Coordinates of C-alpha atoms in Angstrom, one line a residue:
M19 CA 72.1 119.4 104.4
V20 CA 72.6 116.2 102.4
L21 CA 75.9 115.9 100.6
A22 CA 75.7 114.1 97.3
N23 CA 79.1 112.6 97.2
E24 CA 79.0 111.3 100.8
R25 CA 79.1 107.6 101.5
S26 CA 77.8 106.7 105.0
F27 CA 76.9 103.7 107.1
Q28 CA 74.7 104.4 110.1
I29 CA 72.9 102.5 112.8
C30 CA 71.1 104.0 115.8
A31 CA 72.5 101.7 118.4
R32 CA 71.1 101.7 121.9
P33 CA 72.3 99.7 125.0
S34 CA 69.8 96.9 124.1
L35 CA 71.6 96.2 120.8
M36 CA 72.6 92.5 120.4
I37 CA 75.9 92.2 118.6
S38 CA 74.7 88.9 117.0
D39 CA 72.2 91.0 115.0
N40 CA 74.9 92.4 112.8
D41 CA 74.1 92.4 109.1
P42 CA 76.6 89.9 107.5
R43 CA 77.0 92.3 104.6
S44 CA 78.0 95.2 106.8
S45 CA 81.6 96.5 107.1
P46 CA 83.8 94.9 109.8
V47 CA 84.7 98.5 110.9
L48 CA 81.0 99.2 111.5
D49 CA 80.6 96.0 113.4
Y50 CA 83.5 96.9 115.6
L51 CA 82.1 100.4 116.3
K52 CA 78.8 98.8 117.2
Q53 CA 80.6 96.4 119.6
L54 CA 82.4 99.3 121.2
H55 CA 79.2 101.2 121.6
H56 CA 77.4 98.2 123.1
T57 CA 80.3 97.6 125.5
H58 CA 80.5 101.2 126.8
A59 CA 76.9 102.3 126.6
E60 CA 76.1 100.5 129.9
F61 CA 78.8 102.4 131.8
T62 CA 77.2 104.9 134.1
G63 CA 80.2 106.7 135.6
G64 CA 80.9 110.4 135.4
E65 CA 78.7 113.5 135.7
V66 CA 77.2 115.9 133.2
A67 CA 78.7 119.4 133.3
T68 CA 76.6 121.8 135.4
Y69 CA 78.8 124.9 135.7
I70 CA 77.2 126.1 132.5
P71 CA 73.5 125.6 133.4
E72 CA 72.4 124.9 129.8
L73 CA 74.8 121.9 129.6
A74 CA 73.2 120.3 132.7
K75 CA 70.1 119.5 130.5
A76 CA 72.0 116.9 128.5
D77 CA 70.8 113.3 128.8
P78 CA 73.6 111.2 130.2
N79 CA 72.5 108.2 128.1
W80 CA 73.3 110.1 124.8
F81 CA 76.2 108.2 123.2
A82 CA 77.6 108.2 119.7
I83 CA 80.7 107.3 117.8
C84 CA 81.7 108.5 114.3
L85 CA 84.7 107.3 112.3
V86 CA 85.6 109.0 109.0
T87 CA 88.4 108.0 106.6
P88 CA 90.5 110.3 104.4
D89 CA 88.6 109.1 101.3
G90 CA 85.2 110.2 102.8
Q91 CA 83.8 107.0 104.2
V92 CA 81.6 107.7 107.2
Y93 CA 80.8 105.1 109.9
E94 CA 78.5 106.2 112.7
V95 CA 76.7 104.4 115.5
G96 CA 74.4 105.7 118.3
D97 CA 73.0 109.2 118.7
S98 CA 75.2 110.6 116.0
K99 CA 72.7 113.3 114.9
Q100 CA 72.1 114.6 118.5
Q101 CA 73.1 118.2 118.6
F102 CA 75.4 119.5 121.3
T103 CA 77.8 122.5 121.6
I104 CA 81.4 122.2 120.5
Q105 CA 82.8 123.9 123.5
S106 CA 86.6 123.6 123.8
I107 CA 86.9 121.4 120.7
S108 CA 86.5 124.8 118.9
K109 CA 90.0 125.8 120.1
P110 CA 92.2 124.0 117.5
F111 CA 90.1 125.2 114.6
V112 CA 90.2 128.9 115.7
Y113 CA 94.0 128.5 116.4
G114 CA 94.3 127.4 112.8
M115 CA 92.5 130.5 111.6
A116 CA 94.8 132.7 113.7
L117 CA 97.8 131.0 112.0
E118 CA 96.3 131.7 108.6
D119 CA 95.4 135.3 109.4
N120 CA 98.8 136.1 110.9
T121 CA 102.3 134.9 110.6
R122 CA 103.5 132.0 112.8
S123 CA 105.9 134.4 114.6
E124 CA 103.1 136.8 115.3
V125 CA 100.9 134.1 116.8
L126 CA 103.8 132.7 118.8
A127 CA 104.5 136.1 120.2
K128 CA 101.0 136.1 121.7
I129 CA 100.4 132.4 122.5
G130 CA 102.9 129.8 123.6
M131 CA 102.9 126.0 122.8
E132 CA 104.0 124.4 126.0
P133 CA 101.7 122.0 128.0
T134 CA 100.8 123.2 131.5
G135 CA 99.5 120.1 133.2
D136 CA 96.7 122.3 134.5
A137 CA 93.0 122.3 134.0
F138 CA 91.3 123.9 130.9
N139 CA 90.3 127.0 132.8
A140 CA 93.6 127.5 134.6
I141 CA 95.1 131.0 134.3
S142 CA 98.5 129.8 133.0
L143 CA 100.3 132.9 131.8
E144 CA 104.1 133.4 131.5
S145 CA 105.2 135.5 134.4
D146 CA 107.4 137.9 132.4
T147 CA 105.3 138.3 129.2
G148 CA 101.8 137.4 130.2
R149 CA 101.6 135.1 127.2
P150 CA 99.2 132.1 127.6
R151 CA 101.3 128.9 127.6
N152 CA 99.3 127.2 124.8
P153 CA 96.1 127.8 122.7
M154 CA 94.2 124.9 124.2
I155 CA 93.7 126.5 127.6
N156 CA 91.0 129.1 127.9
A157 CA 93.5 132.0 128.1
G158 CA 95.2 130.9 124.9
A159 CA 91.9 130.3 123.1
I160 CA 90.7 133.8 124.0
A161 CA 94.0 135.2 122.7
A162 CA 93.5 133.1 119.5
A163 CA 90.0 134.5 119.0
G164 CA 91.5 137.9 119.3
L165 CA 93.8 137.1 116.4
V166 CA 91.0 136.1 113.9
A167 CA 90.8 138.8 111.2
G168 CA 87.7 140.9 110.7
K169 CA 86.6 144.5 110.8
S170 CA 83.9 143.8 113.4
M171 CA 83.1 141.0 115.8
S172 CA 80.1 140.0 113.7
T173 CA 82.4 139.6 110.7
R174 CA 84.9 137.5 112.8
L175 CA 82.0 135.3 114.1
Q176 CA 80.8 134.8 110.6
R177 CA 84.2 133.8 109.4
I178 CA 84.5 131.3 112.3
L179 CA 81.1 129.9 111.4
D180 CA 82.1 129.6 107.7
T181 CA 85.3 127.9 108.5
F182 CA 83.7 125.5 110.9
S183 CA 81.1 124.7 108.3
L184 CA 83.9 123.9 105.8
Y185 CA 85.3 121.5 108.3
A186 CA 81.9 119.8 109.0
G187 CA 80.6 119.9 105.4
R188 CA 77.4 121.6 106.4
E189 CA 76.2 124.9 107.7
L190 CA 76.7 125.3 111.4
T191 CA 75.1 127.8 113.8
V192 CA 75.4 129.2 117.3
D193 CA 73.2 127.7 120.0
E194 CA 71.9 130.9 121.5
G195 CA 70.6 129.2 124.7
V196 CA 74.0 127.8 125.5
Y197 CA 75.7 131.1 124.5
S198 CA 73.5 133.1 126.9
S199 CA 74.2 130.6 129.7
E200 CA 77.9 130.8 129.1
S201 CA 77.8 134.6 128.9
T202 CA 75.9 134.8 132.2
T203 CA 78.3 132.6 134.1
G204 CA 81.6 133.3 132.3
H205 CA 83.1 135.7 134.8
R206 CA 86.4 133.8 135.1
N207 CA 86.9 134.0 131.4
R208 CA 86.2 137.7 131.5
A209 CA 88.9 138.1 134.2
I210 CA 91.3 136.1 131.9
G211 CA 90.5 138.5 129.1
H212 CA 91.4 141.6 131.2
M213 CA 94.6 139.9 132.3
L214 CA 95.5 139.4 128.6
R215 CA 94.7 143.0 127.9
N216 CA 97.0 144.0 130.7
F217 CA 99.9 142.3 129.0
D218 CA 98.8 143.6 125.5
I219 CA 98.1 140.0 124.4
V220 CA 94.7 141.3 123.1
D221 CA 94.1 144.8 121.8
G222 CA 91.5 147.1 123.0
D223 CA 88.5 146.2 125.1
P224 CA 88.7 142.5 125.8
T225 CA 85.0 142.1 126.5
P226 CA 83.9 141.7 122.8
I227 CA 86.8 139.2 122.3
V228 CA 85.7 137.1 125.3
D229 CA 82.1 137.3 124.0
L230 CA 83.4 136.0 120.6
Y231 CA 85.0 133.1 122.4
F232 CA 81.7 132.3 124.2
K233 CA 80.0 132.2 120.8
Q234 CA 82.6 129.9 119.2
C235 CA 82.2 127.5 122.1
S236 CA 78.4 127.6 121.6
I237 CA 78.5 126.5 118.0
S238 CA 76.1 123.5 117.6
V239 CA 77.5 120.3 116.2
N240 CA 76.7 116.6 116.3
C241 CA 79.0 113.6 116.6
R242 CA 79.0 113.1 112.8
D243 CA 80.3 116.6 112.4
L244 CA 83.1 116.0 114.9
G245 CA 84.2 112.9 112.9
I246 CA 84.3 114.7 109.6
M247 CA 86.1 117.7 111.2
A248 CA 88.7 115.4 112.6
A249 CA 89.1 113.6 109.3
T250 CA 89.6 117.0 107.6
L251 CA 92.6 117.5 109.8
A252 CA 93.7 113.9 109.1
N253 CA 93.4 114.7 105.4
H254 CA 95.8 117.6 105.5
G255 CA 93.1 120.2 105.7
V256 CA 90.7 119.0 103.0
N257 CA 87.2 117.8 103.9
P258 CA 87.2 114.2 102.7
V259 CA 83.4 114.3 102.2
T260 CA 83.0 117.5 100.2
G261 CA 86.6 117.9 98.8
K262 CA 86.8 121.5 100.0
R263 CA 89.8 122.8 101.9
A264 CA 89.1 124.2 105.4
I265 CA 92.7 125.1 106.3
R266 CA 96.0 125.5 104.4
G267 CA 98.0 122.3 104.6
E268 CA 101.1 123.9 106.0
Y269 CA 99.3 124.8 109.2
V270 CA 97.7 121.4 109.9
E271 CA 100.9 120.1 111.6
S272 CA 100.9 123.1 114.0
V273 CA 97.3 122.5 114.9
L274 CA 97.8 118.8 115.5
S275 CA 101.0 119.4 117.4
V276 CA 99.3 121.5 120.1
M277 CA 96.4 119.0 120.1
G278 CA 98.8 116.2 120.8
S279 CA 100.7 118.0 123.6
C280 CA 98.0 120.1 125.2
G281 CA 94.6 119.1 123.8
M282 CA 93.5 116.9 126.8
Y283 CA 94.8 119.4 129.4
D284 CA 96.1 117.7 132.6
Y285 CA 95.4 114.3 131.0
A286 CA 97.4 115.1 127.9
G287 CA 100.5 113.1 128.9
E288 CA 98.6 110.0 129.8
W289 CA 96.4 110.3 126.8
L290 CA 99.3 110.5 124.4
Y291 CA 101.0 107.6 126.2
R292 CA 97.9 105.4 126.1
V293 CA 95.9 106.5 123.0
G294 CA 98.6 108.2 121.0
M295 CA 96.4 110.5 118.8
P296 CA 96.2 114.3 118.8
A297 CA 92.8 115.0 120.4
K298 CA 90.6 117.7 121.9
S299 CA 87.8 117.3 124.4
G300 CA 84.9 119.6 125.3
V301 CA 82.8 119.8 128.4
A302 CA 79.5 119.1 126.5
G303 CA 80.8 115.6 126.1
G304 CA 82.6 115.6 122.8
I305 CA 86.0 114.2 122.0
M306 CA 87.7 114.6 118.6
A307 CA 90.8 112.5 117.8
V308 CA 93.0 112.5 114.7
L309 CA 95.4 110.0 113.2
P310 CA 97.1 111.9 110.4
G311 CA 96.6 110.4 107.0
Q312 CA 94.4 107.6 108.3
L313 CA 91.3 108.6 110.1
G314 CA 89.3 111.1 112.3
I315 CA 87.0 110.0 115.1
G316 CA 84.4 111.8 117.0
I317 CA 82.7 110.6 120.2
F318 CA 79.8 112.1 122.1
S319 CA 78.8 111.2 125.6
P320 CA 78.0 114.0 128.2
P321 CA 79.1 112.4 131.5
L322 CA 82.6 113.7 132.3
D323 CA 85.4 112.6 134.6
E324 CA 87.0 114.8 137.2
R325 CA 89.3 116.4 134.5
G326 CA 86.3 117.4 132.3
N327 CA 86.7 114.7 129.6
S328 CA 84.0 112.4 128.4
V329 CA 84.3 109.2 130.4
R330 CA 82.9 107.0 127.6
G331 CA 84.9 108.9 125.0
I332 CA 88.2 108.2 126.8
K333 CA 87.3 104.5 127.0
V334 CA 86.3 104.3 123.4
C335 CA 89.5 105.9 122.1
D336 CA 91.7 103.8 124.4
D337 CA 90.0 100.6 123.2
F338 CA 89.9 101.6 119.6
S339 CA 93.6 102.6 119.5
R340 CA 94.8 99.5 121.2
H341 CA 92.6 97.2 119.1
F342 CA 93.9 98.5 115.8
N343 CA 97.4 99.5 117.0
L344 CA 96.8 103.1 116.0
H345 CA 99.2 104.8 118.3
L346 CA 100.9 107.7 116.5
F347 CA 104.3 106.4 117.4
N348 CA 103.5 102.9 116.2
S349 CA 103.6 104.0 112.6
P350 CA 104.4 101.3 110.0
H351 CA 107.9 101.1 108.7
A352 CA 108.4 103.0 105.4
N353 CA 108.0 100.7 102.4
K354 CA 111.5 100.2 101.1
A355 CA 110.0 98.7 97.9
V356 CA 109.5 102.2 96.5
I357 CA 110.8 101.1 93.1
R358 CA 108.0 98.9 91.7
L359 CA 109.8 98.4 88.4
Q360 CA 112.8 99.7 86.4
Y361 CA 113.7 99.3 82.8
D362 CA 115.6 101.1 80.0
G363 CA 115.0 102.4 76.6
S364 CA 116.5 99.3 74.9
Q365 CA 113.7 97.2 76.4
I366 CA 110.7 99.5 76.1
N367 CA 110.2 102.2 73.5
S368 CA 107.7 105.0 73.1
N369 CA 104.6 104.4 71.0
R370 CA 106.0 106.4 68.1
V371 CA 106.4 103.8 65.4
R372 CA 110.0 104.1 64.0
G373 CA 111.9 103.0 61.0
D374 CA 114.4 100.1 61.1
D375 CA 117.5 102.3 61.5
E376 CA 116.0 104.1 64.4
V377 CA 114.8 100.9 66.1
F378 CA 118.3 99.5 65.6
E379 CA 120.0 102.5 67.3
L380 CA 117.5 102.5 70.2
R381 CA 118.1 98.8 70.8
K382 CA 121.8 99.4 70.8
S383 CA 121.9 102.7 72.8
G384 CA 118.6 102.8 74.6
R385 CA 120.2 101.8 77.9
S386 CA 121.1 105.4 78.4
I387 CA 117.4 106.0 79.1
R388 CA 116.4 104.6 82.5
V389 CA 112.9 104.5 83.9
Y390 CA 111.9 104.0 87.5
Q391 CA 108.3 103.1 88.2
L392 CA 107.6 104.2 91.8
Q393 CA 104.9 103.3 94.3
G394 CA 103.6 104.2 97.7
N395 CA 104.5 107.3 99.8
L396 CA 107.7 109.1 98.9
V397 CA 109.0 110.4 102.2
F398 CA 112.6 110.9 103.3
S399 CA 113.3 107.2 104.0
T400 CA 111.8 105.9 100.7
A401 CA 113.2 108.8 98.6
E402 CA 116.6 108.1 100.0
V403 CA 116.4 104.5 98.9
L404 CA 115.5 105.7 95.4
V405 CA 118.2 108.3 95.2
R406 CA 120.8 105.9 96.4
E407 CA 119.7 103.4 93.7
I408 CA 119.9 106.0 90.9
M409 CA 123.3 107.3 92.0
S410 CA 124.7 103.7 92.0
D411 CA 123.7 103.1 88.4
L412 CA 124.8 106.2 86.3
E413 CA 127.2 104.5 83.9
D414 CA 126.2 105.4 80.3
K415 CA 123.1 107.2 81.5
K416 CA 121.8 110.3 79.7
F417 CA 118.1 110.3 80.9
V418 CA 116.5 109.2 84.2
I419 CA 112.7 109.1 84.2
L420 CA 110.8 108.9 87.5
D421 CA 107.2 107.6 87.0
L422 CA 105.0 108.9 89.8
K423 CA 101.7 107.3 88.6
R424 CA 101.5 104.8 91.5
T425 CA 102.7 107.1 94.2
L426 CA 100.3 108.2 97.0
E427 CA 102.2 111.2 98.3
V428 CA 105.5 113.1 97.7
N429 CA 106.2 115.1 100.8
E430 CA 108.6 118.0 101.2
S431 CA 111.5 116.0 102.4
A432 CA 111.3 113.9 99.2
C433 CA 111.0 117.1 97.1
R434 CA 114.2 118.3 98.7
L435 CA 116.1 115.1 97.8
F436 CA 114.7 115.2 94.3
H437 CA 115.8 118.8 93.9
Q438 CA 119.4 118.0 95.0
L439 CA 119.3 114.9 92.7
L440 CA 118.3 117.0 89.7
L441 CA 121.1 119.4 90.3
K442 CA 123.7 116.7 90.7
L443 CA 122.5 114.8 87.6
S444 CA 122.4 118.0 85.6
A445 CA 126.0 118.8 86.5
I446 CA 127.2 115.6 84.9
G447 CA 125.0 115.8 81.8
I448 CA 122.1 113.6 82.8
T449 CA 118.5 114.9 82.5
L450 CA 116.1 114.0 85.2
I451 CA 112.4 113.8 84.1
F452 CA 109.2 113.3 86.1
T453 CA 106.0 111.8 84.7
H454 CA 102.4 111.8 86.1
T455 CA 103.3 114.9 88.1
S456 CA 99.6 115.6 88.8
R457 CA 100.1 113.0 91.6
A458 CA 102.7 115.3 93.2
P459 CA 101.5 119.0 93.2
M460 CA 104.0 119.8 95.9
L461 CA 106.9 118.6 93.8
R462 CA 105.9 120.9 90.9
R463 CA 105.6 123.9 93.2
Y464 CA 108.9 123.1 95.0
M465 CA 110.9 122.6 91.9
K466 CA 109.7 125.8 90.3
L467 CA 110.3 127.7 93.5
K468 CA 113.8 126.4 94.1
L469 CA 115.0 126.4 90.5
G470 CA 113.7 129.9 89.8
D471 CA 114.8 131.2 86.4
R472 CA 116.4 127.9 85.6
A473 CA 113.1 125.9 86.0
A474 CA 112.3 126.0 82.3
E475 CA 115.8 124.6 81.5
L476 CA 116.1 122.0 84.2
Y477 CA 112.6 120.8 85.3
H478 CA 111.2 118.4 82.8
A479 CA 107.7 116.9 83.4
F480 CA 105.2 115.0 81.3
D481 CA 101.7 113.7 81.9
D482 CA 102.6 110.2 80.8
N483 CA 105.7 108.0 80.3
D484 CA 105.0 107.7 76.6
P485 CA 105.7 111.3 75.6
A486 CA 108.7 111.4 78.0
L487 CA 110.2 108.3 76.3
E488 CA 109.6 109.8 72.9
W489 CA 111.3 113.1 73.9
C490 CA 114.3 111.2 75.2
E491 CA 114.5 109.0 72.1
N492 CA 114.4 112.0 69.8
K493 CA 117.2 113.6 71.8
L494 CA 119.2 110.4 71.6
L495 CA 118.6 109.7 68.0
S496 CA 119.6 113.3 67.0
E497 CA 123.0 112.5 68.5
L498 CA 123.3 109.0 67.0
L499 CA 122.0 109.6 63.5
P500 CA 123.5 112.4 61.4
G501 CA 120.7 114.5 59.9
Y502 CA 118.0 112.9 62.0
Q503 CA 114.6 114.5 61.9
S504 CA 111.5 113.3 63.8
E505 CA 109.4 114.6 60.9
Y506 CA 110.3 113.7 57.3
Q507 CA 108.7 112.8 54.0
L508 CA 109.2 109.6 52.0
A509 CA 108.4 108.9 48.4
P510 CA 105.7 106.2 47.8
E511 CA 108.3 103.8 46.5
Q512 CA 109.9 103.9 49.9
Y513 CA 106.8 102.9 51.8
E514 CA 107.1 99.8 53.9
L515 CA 103.9 98.4 52.5
F516 CA 105.4 98.3 48.9
Q517 CA 108.7 96.7 49.7
G518 CA 109.2 93.6 47.4
L519 CA 107.1 94.9 44.5
T520 CA 108.7 95.1 41.0
P521 CA 108.8 98.5 39.4
D522 CA 105.9 97.6 37.2
E523 CA 103.8 96.3 40.1
F524 CA 104.6 99.5 42.1
T525 CA 103.4 101.6 39.1
I526 CA 100.1 99.6 39.1
I527 CA 99.4 99.9 42.8
K528 CA 100.4 103.6 42.9
G529 CA 97.9 104.4 40.2
R530 CA 95.1 102.9 42.3
L531 CA 95.9 105.0 45.4
L532 CA 93.9 108.1 46.5
L533 CA 95.6 111.1 48.0
K534 CA 93.9 112.9 50.9
T535 CA 95.1 115.8 53.0
Y536 CA 94.1 116.7 56.6
R537 CA 94.6 119.7 58.8
K538 CA 96.4 119.5 62.1
G539 CA 94.0 118.2 64.7
S540 CA 91.6 116.6 62.2
V541 CA 90.1 113.2 63.0
L542 CA 91.0 110.7 60.2
V543 CA 89.3 107.8 61.8
N544 CA 86.7 107.6 64.6
T545 CA 85.8 104.8 66.9
G546 CA 82.9 102.9 65.5
D547 CA 83.5 103.9 61.9
K548 CA 83.2 101.2 59.3
A549 CA 86.7 100.1 58.2
L550 CA 86.8 100.7 54.4
E551 CA 90.3 101.8 53.7
L552 CA 94.0 101.5 54.6
F553 CA 96.0 104.7 55.1
I554 CA 99.7 105.3 54.3
V555 CA 101.2 108.5 55.8
S556 CA 102.9 110.4 53.0
K557 CA 103.7 113.6 55.0
G558 CA 103.4 114.5 58.6
S559 CA 102.3 112.2 61.5
V560 CA 99.2 110.8 63.0
S561 CA 98.4 109.3 66.4
V562 CA 96.1 106.5 67.3
V563 CA 94.4 107.1 70.7
V564 CA 91.7 105.4 72.8
T565 CA 89.5 107.0 75.4
L566 CA 90.0 105.4 78.8
A567 CA 87.3 104.8 81.4
S568 CA 88.4 107.9 83.3
G569 CA 87.6 110.0 80.2
S570 CA 91.3 110.8 79.5
Q571 CA 92.9 109.7 76.2
K572 CA 95.9 107.4 75.8
R573 CA 98.2 107.2 72.8
L574 CA 98.6 103.7 71.3
A575 CA 100.9 104.7 68.4
T576 CA 102.2 107.5 66.3
F577 CA 102.9 106.9 62.6
S578 CA 105.0 109.1 60.4
S579 CA 105.9 109.1 56.7
G580 CA 105.9 105.8 54.9
M581 CA 103.9 103.9 57.6
A582 CA 100.5 102.3 57.2
F583 CA 97.6 102.2 59.6
G584 CA 94.1 100.9 59.5
E585 CA 95.3 97.7 58.1
M586 CA 92.7 95.6 59.9
A587 CA 90.2 97.0 57.4
L588 CA 91.9 94.7 54.7
I589 CA 91.6 91.7 57.0
D590 CA 88.3 91.6 59.0
N591 CA 86.2 94.5 57.7
A592 CA 85.2 95.3 61.3
T593 CA 84.5 98.7 62.7
R594 CA 87.3 101.0 63.9
S595 CA 88.3 100.5 67.5
A596 CA 90.3 103.7 68.1
I597 CA 90.6 107.3 67.0
V598 CA 93.3 108.6 64.6
V599 CA 94.2 112.3 64.8
A600 CA 96.5 114.4 62.7
E601 CA 99.4 115.6 64.8
T602 CA 100.5 117.9 62.0
E603 CA 99.4 118.9 58.5
V604 CA 99.1 115.4 57.0
E605 CA 99.0 113.8 53.5
C606 CA 97.9 110.2 53.2
H607 CA 97.7 107.7 50.3
V608 CA 94.6 105.7 50.7
L609 CA 94.0 102.1 49.5
T610 CA 90.3 101.2 49.7
V611 CA 89.2 97.7 50.6
E612 CA 87.3 97.5 47.3
T613 CA 90.6 98.2 45.4
F614 CA 92.5 95.8 47.5
D615 CA 90.0 93.0 46.9
A616 CA 90.0 93.6 43.2
L617 CA 93.7 92.7 43.1
D618 CA 92.6 89.0 43.3
D619 CA 91.4 89.2 39.8
D620 CA 94.1 91.0 37.9
H621 CA 97.2 91.2 40.1
P622 CA 97.2 88.5 42.8
H623 CA 101.0 88.7 43.3
I624 CA 100.7 92.3 44.3
K625 CA 98.1 91.4 46.9
I626 CA 100.4 88.6 48.2
V627 CA 103.3 91.0 48.7
L628 CA 101.0 93.6 50.4
L629 CA 99.7 90.9 52.8
R630 CA 103.2 89.7 53.5
N631 CA 104.3 93.2 54.4
L632 CA 101.2 93.7 56.6
A633 CA 101.9 90.5 58.4
H634 CA 105.5 91.6 59.0
S635 CA 104.2 94.9 60.4
L636 CA 101.7 93.2 62.7
S637 CA 104.4 90.8 63.8
T638 CA 106.6 93.7 64.8
K639 CA 103.7 95.3 66.8
L640 CA 103.0 91.9 68.5
R641 CA 106.6 91.5 69.5
K642 CA 106.6 94.9 71.1
V643 CA 103.5 94.0 73.1
N644 CA 105.0 90.7 74.2
R645 CA 108.2 92.5 75.3
E646 CA 106.2 95.0 77.3
V647 CA 104.1 92.3 79.0
S648 CA 107.2 90.3 79.9
I649 CA 108.7 93.4 81.6
F650 CA 105.7 95.0 83.1
D651 CA 104.3 91.7 84.4
Y652 CA 100.7 92.9 84.1

């Protein structure tokens, strides 16, 4: 099945590949994987598994590597399309299903989480409870299969297939030949099933559950599938190629934990020490390794070592981890530069165009609005830096805005700190506001859950900084200016454009204006329209918006009563470059270009005054842009 949104690099590399043949345009990552493949393809150690007769048919020369990133980039070399059975690599995925279908406490009552240091088929049960020590050994995996929900075994199997298919991004099926071979030779696993039944770890006849386990191990995959399945775990449960969720995010850490401590059986300790990635191996020759948040890797090579792990797979993972310093405990230091930029409301205002008295008050008192532009991952260490900075600068503050636009993740520990920060600030009369919260879905859920009935009162969130700034400005101005209203109506003689006209000149120009009305939501001006008139808002407000490359719209300005827009029509006669929409019921006085040009003949002084006022308006807008550029450092 071809996936339309997939981006993939592939080369069928064989041992004869010459590294010097690399395409100079290829990715350095692909080049390195090709080098790894070439280096280890010539290794001939290990033996193909024979205890399941069907597995003995594998070609020991089969060898593939597939690396997948959390944004869906797929790099693959070698026999990446060669089908093989998933075997024990199925265990973490079924364990994840068991967690989703039951509570954690119910699963832990049936299956432990402690490494055994024993082989994969060891009968490691707790002596007093009969509980398997972890879900990665066969006993624990059989118990996990028994916890998968479904009215019948066929329903359970179909759910397992559907879930595995979500992980892989394509429809997967059971290899009936391998299943039959496993079923014929799987007496030890049947014995384990009966022992589990003896301790009530599984309910009812254990035979169908063991049979389900045989089938989950016999699901046919290829190396590419393993890479994508690993990357799905690295991507917090979302398949990075298809964008579909395979497991709820809260259970991914539990799955990765047991993979890290128990996934490689009696080699798990050395694996974690040397490679440092949660992983799972299978006796068909597959290995799947996960570096949370960064990558998933699948390796396929049938020859196994004495512990039942792919010999080439171990070597590839070891080299790869060391080459790129990918050990789980070699994580980079948290970026302390979480605050990209900070400014206040006296420096940057919203895009609502305001009168002189409002501008004056915001210049004087705008420091009470503080904006923090954040970046990177917000985890405990970075959120603590931010909270500390905010708490150290609360003098004269009334509003604190946290801009999340450039953040990559806001995890639960950061959400906890922000919740406590919100309560602390609220208690001293400071409002905490979040913008671009689509970047932090966990934050929205967390705040609403923790605040409960007070969420509507205390949790303030906006899609963009501009409406957040306007909201703060309106609150501030209502305190500073007696009788302040964000919506008002001015008489024509109060319009900015007509300041400086004599009473007679005003009467003349007023008589040449047209009055137009617009309903809320109406489009007054559209992009590409010919510019034939200047508008002056008499009543209500209008917003100038542009459509971004993403398809979303951004507000450039909002004009209210007495303010003019569309003035470029009087200067260059070009087509309109933005959309103007009525935010409310709107009345506008309109001065056409034709009427404006006619002033040259009978009232040139009126035209001079209008041009001077337009120049002043344009100068004010330019100064605002210059101020923003100097602060934002575009």
